[in-house]
Coordinates of C-alpha atoms in Angstrom, one line a residue:
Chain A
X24 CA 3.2 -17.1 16.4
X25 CA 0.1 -16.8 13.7
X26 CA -0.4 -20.0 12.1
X27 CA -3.3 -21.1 9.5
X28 CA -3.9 -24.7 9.3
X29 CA -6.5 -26.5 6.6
X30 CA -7.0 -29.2 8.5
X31 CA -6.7 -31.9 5.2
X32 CA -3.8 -32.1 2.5
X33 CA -6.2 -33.7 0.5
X34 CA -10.4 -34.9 0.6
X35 CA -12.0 -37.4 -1.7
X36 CA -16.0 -37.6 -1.7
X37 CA -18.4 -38.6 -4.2
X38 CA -20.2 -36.5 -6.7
X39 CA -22.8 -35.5 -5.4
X40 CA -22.0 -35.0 -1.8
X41 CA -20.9 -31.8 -0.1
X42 CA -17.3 -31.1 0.9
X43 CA -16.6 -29.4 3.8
X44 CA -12.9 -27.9 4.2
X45 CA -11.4 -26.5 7.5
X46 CA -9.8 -23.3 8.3
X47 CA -8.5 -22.5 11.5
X48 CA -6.2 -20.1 12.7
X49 CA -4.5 -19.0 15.9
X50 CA -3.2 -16.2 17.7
X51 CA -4.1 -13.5 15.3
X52 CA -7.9 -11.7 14.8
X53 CA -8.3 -11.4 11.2
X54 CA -10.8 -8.4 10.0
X55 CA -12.1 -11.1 6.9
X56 CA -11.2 -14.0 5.3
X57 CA -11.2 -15.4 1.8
X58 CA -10.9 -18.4 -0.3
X59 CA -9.4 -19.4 -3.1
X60 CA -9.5 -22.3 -5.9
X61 CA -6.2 -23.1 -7.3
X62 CA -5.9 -26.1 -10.4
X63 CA -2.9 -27.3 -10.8
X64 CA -0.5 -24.8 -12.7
X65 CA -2.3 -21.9 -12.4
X66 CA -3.0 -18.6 -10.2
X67 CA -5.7 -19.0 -7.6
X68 CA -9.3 -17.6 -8.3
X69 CA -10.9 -15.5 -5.8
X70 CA -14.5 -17.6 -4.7
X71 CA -16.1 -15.8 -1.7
X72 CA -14.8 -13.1 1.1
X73 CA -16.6 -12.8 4.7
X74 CA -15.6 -10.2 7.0
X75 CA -15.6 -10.8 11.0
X76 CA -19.1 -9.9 11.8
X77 CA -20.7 -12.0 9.2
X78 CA -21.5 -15.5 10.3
X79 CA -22.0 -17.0 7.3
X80 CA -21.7 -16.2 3.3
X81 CA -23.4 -17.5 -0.4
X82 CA -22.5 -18.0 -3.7
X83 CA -24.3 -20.4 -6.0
X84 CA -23.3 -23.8 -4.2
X85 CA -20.4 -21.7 -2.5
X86 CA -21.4 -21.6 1.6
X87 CA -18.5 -20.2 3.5
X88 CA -19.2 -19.4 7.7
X89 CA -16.6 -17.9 10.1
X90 CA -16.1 -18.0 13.8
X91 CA -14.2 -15.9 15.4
X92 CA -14.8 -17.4 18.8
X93 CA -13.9 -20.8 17.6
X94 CA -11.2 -18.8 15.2
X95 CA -12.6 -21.5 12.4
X96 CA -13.8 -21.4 9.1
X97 CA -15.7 -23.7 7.2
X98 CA -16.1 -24.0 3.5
X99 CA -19.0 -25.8 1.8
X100 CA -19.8 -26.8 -1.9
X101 CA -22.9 -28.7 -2.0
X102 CA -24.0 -31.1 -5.1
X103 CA -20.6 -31.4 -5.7
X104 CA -19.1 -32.1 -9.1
X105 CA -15.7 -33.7 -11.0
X106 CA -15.4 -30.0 -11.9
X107 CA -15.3 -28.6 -8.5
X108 CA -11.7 -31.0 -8.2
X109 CA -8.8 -28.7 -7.1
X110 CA -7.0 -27.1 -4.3
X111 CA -9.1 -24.8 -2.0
X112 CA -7.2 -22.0 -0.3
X113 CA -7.4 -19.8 2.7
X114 CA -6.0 -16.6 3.3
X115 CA -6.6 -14.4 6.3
X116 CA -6.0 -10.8 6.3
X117 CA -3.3 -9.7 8.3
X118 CA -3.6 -6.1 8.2
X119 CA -0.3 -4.9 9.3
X120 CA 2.0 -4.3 6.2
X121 CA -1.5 -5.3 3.9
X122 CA -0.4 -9.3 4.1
X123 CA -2.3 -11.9 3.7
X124 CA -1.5 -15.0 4.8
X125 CA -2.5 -18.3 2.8
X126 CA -3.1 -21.7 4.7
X127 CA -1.7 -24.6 2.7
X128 CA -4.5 -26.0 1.0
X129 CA -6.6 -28.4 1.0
X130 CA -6.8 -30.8 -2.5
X131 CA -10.3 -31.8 -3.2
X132 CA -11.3 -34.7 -5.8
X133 CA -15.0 -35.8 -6.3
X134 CA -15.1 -39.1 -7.7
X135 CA -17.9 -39.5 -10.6
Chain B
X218 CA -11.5 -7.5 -19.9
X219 CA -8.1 -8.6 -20.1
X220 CA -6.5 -10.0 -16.9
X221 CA -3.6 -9.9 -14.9
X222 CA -1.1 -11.6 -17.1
X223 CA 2.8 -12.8 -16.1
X224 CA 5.8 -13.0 -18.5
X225 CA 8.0 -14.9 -18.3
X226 CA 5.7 -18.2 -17.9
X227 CA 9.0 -20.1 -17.5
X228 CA 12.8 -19.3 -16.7
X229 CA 15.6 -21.0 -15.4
X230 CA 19.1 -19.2 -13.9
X231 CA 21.6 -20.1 -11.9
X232 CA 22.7 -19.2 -8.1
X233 CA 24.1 -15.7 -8.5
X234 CA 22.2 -14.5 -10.9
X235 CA 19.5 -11.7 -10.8
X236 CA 16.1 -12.2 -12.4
X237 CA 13.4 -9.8 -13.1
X238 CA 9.3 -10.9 -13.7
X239 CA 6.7 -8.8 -14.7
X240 CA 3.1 -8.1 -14.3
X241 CA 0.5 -6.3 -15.8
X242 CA -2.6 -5.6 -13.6
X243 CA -6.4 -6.0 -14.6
X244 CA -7.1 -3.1 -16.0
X245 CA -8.7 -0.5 -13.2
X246 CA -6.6 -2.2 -10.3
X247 CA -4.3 -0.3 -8.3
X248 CA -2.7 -2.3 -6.0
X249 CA -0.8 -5.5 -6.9
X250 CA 0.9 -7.8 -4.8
X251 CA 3.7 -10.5 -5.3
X252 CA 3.6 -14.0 -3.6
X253 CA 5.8 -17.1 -3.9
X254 CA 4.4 -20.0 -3.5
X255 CA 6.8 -23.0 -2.9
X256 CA 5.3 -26.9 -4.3
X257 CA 2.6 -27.7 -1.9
X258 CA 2.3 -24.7 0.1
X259 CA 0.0 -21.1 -0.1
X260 CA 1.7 -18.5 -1.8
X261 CA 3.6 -16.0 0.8
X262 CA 3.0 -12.9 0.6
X263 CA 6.6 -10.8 -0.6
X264 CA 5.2 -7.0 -1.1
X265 CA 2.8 -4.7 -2.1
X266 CA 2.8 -1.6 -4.1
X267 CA 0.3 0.8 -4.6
X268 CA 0.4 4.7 -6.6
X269 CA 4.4 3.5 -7.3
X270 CA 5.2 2.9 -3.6
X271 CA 5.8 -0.2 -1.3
X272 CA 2.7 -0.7 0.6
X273 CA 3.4 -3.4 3.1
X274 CA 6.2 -6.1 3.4
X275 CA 6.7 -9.5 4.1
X276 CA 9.0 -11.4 5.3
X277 CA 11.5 -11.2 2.6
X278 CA 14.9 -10.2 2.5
X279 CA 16.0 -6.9 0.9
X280 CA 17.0 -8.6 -2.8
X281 CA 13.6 -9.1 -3.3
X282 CA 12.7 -5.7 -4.4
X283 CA 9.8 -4.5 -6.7
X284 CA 8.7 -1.7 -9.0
X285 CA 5.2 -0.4 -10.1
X286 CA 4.5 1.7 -12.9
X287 CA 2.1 5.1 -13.9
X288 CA 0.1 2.4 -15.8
X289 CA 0.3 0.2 -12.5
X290 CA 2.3 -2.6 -14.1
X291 CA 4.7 -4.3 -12.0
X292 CA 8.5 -5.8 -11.7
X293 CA 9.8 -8.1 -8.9
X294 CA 13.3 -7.8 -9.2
X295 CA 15.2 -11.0 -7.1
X296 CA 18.8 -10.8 -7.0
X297 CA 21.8 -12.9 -5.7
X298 CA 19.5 -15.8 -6.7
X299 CA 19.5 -19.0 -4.3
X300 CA 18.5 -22.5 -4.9
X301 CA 15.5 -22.2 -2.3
X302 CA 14.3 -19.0 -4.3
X303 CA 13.0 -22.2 -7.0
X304 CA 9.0 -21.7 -7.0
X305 CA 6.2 -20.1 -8.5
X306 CA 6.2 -16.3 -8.7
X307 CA 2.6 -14.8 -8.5
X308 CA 1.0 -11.5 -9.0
X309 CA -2.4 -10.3 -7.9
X310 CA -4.1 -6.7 -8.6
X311 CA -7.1 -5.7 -6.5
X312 CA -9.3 -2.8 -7.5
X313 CA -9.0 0.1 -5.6
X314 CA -11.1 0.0 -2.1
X315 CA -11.5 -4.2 -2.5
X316 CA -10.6 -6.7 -0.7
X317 CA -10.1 -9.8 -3.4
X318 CA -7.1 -10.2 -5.1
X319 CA -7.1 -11.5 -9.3
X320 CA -3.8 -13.5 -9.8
X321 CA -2.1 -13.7 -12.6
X322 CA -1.0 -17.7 -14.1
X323 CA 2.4 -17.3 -12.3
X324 CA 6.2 -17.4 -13.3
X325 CA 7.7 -20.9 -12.6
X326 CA 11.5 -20.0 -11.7
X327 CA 14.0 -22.3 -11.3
X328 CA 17.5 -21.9 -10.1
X329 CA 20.3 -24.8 -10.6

């Protein structure tokens, strides 16, 4: 069966520093991926899409890179803040019947 | 540029009962999707609907139905409510020919 897994419930680092989430996903080939910030009580908020035949992607301190060989993606924010603290989501497109499919998120804190 | 917004923010019923949420899309968004999202999961994905009509399905049973509207608002309609239906009801519009999706702050439902 499909399954997404971020591989973290939850990642502390230091302001500062860059966080680097996981994404990987198995037995499906999705056309793009996206993620998502979610704070706590609150819909998520669409941060960057890449489609299967980009490698890599930029926004700001935003750097997301997808590999469909490895069937991985990686999610960067660099100079992280106390801001940037909340749940990062990842959601594949499924294609059939327009679903997409959300991994479990990962809960990020940066410490001041 | 006004948002997708969710009424009710809150609501609690009891097993049995029948519930219907709303959603009104960002304005120039066609298609808008319904998710639950369970405490400490990714939302999963219920339906779609785009022009008025169901554009892909989950894997929901058939008491979770939905409506759209000329003016693309949208109702999710859950009846015969269960206990395990207790989570957080989103809804996302995309704009027509896009990938991202702009969620709404969610309906918290809780059944006793």
């Amino acid at each position: 069966s499909q399954k997404i897994e971020q591989n973290s419930e939850a990642l502390n680092i230091q302001e500062g520093k860059t966080a680097t989430l996981t994404c990987n996903y198995t037995n499906y080939s999705p056309a793009y991926l996206q993620w998502y910030r979610q704070d706590p009580g609150r819909g998520p908020v669409f941060l960057l899409l890449i489609r299967e035949n980009e490698k890599e992607k930029r926004k700001e301190r935003l750097k997301v890179t997808f590999d469909t060989t490895l069937k991985q993606s990686l999610f960067h924010i660099t100079a992280s803040q106390p801001a940037d603290s909340a749940t990062y989501l990842c959601a594949l497109d499924m294609s059939k019947n327009n679903d997409m499919r959300f991994g479990a998120g990962t809960r990020l804190t940066v410490k001041p | 540029e006004t948002g997708v917004t969710q009424s009710p923010t809150h609501l609690i019923k009891t097993r049995g009962q029948q519930v219907t949420l709303r959603c009104s899309s960002q304005s120039g968004h066609n298609t808008v999707s319904w998710y639950q999202q369970a405490l400490g999961q990714g939302p999963q994905f219920i339906f779609q609907y785009y022009r008025e009509e169901e554009n892909g399905r989950g894997n929901f049973p058939p008491r979770f139905s939905g409506l759209q509207f000329p003016n693309y608002s949208s109702e999710l309609n859950v009846n015969a409510l269960e206990l395990d239906d207790s989570a957080l009801y989103l809804c996302a519009s995309s704009p027509r020919g896009r990938n991202e999706q702009f969620f709404g702050p969610g309906t918290r439902l809780t059944v006793l």
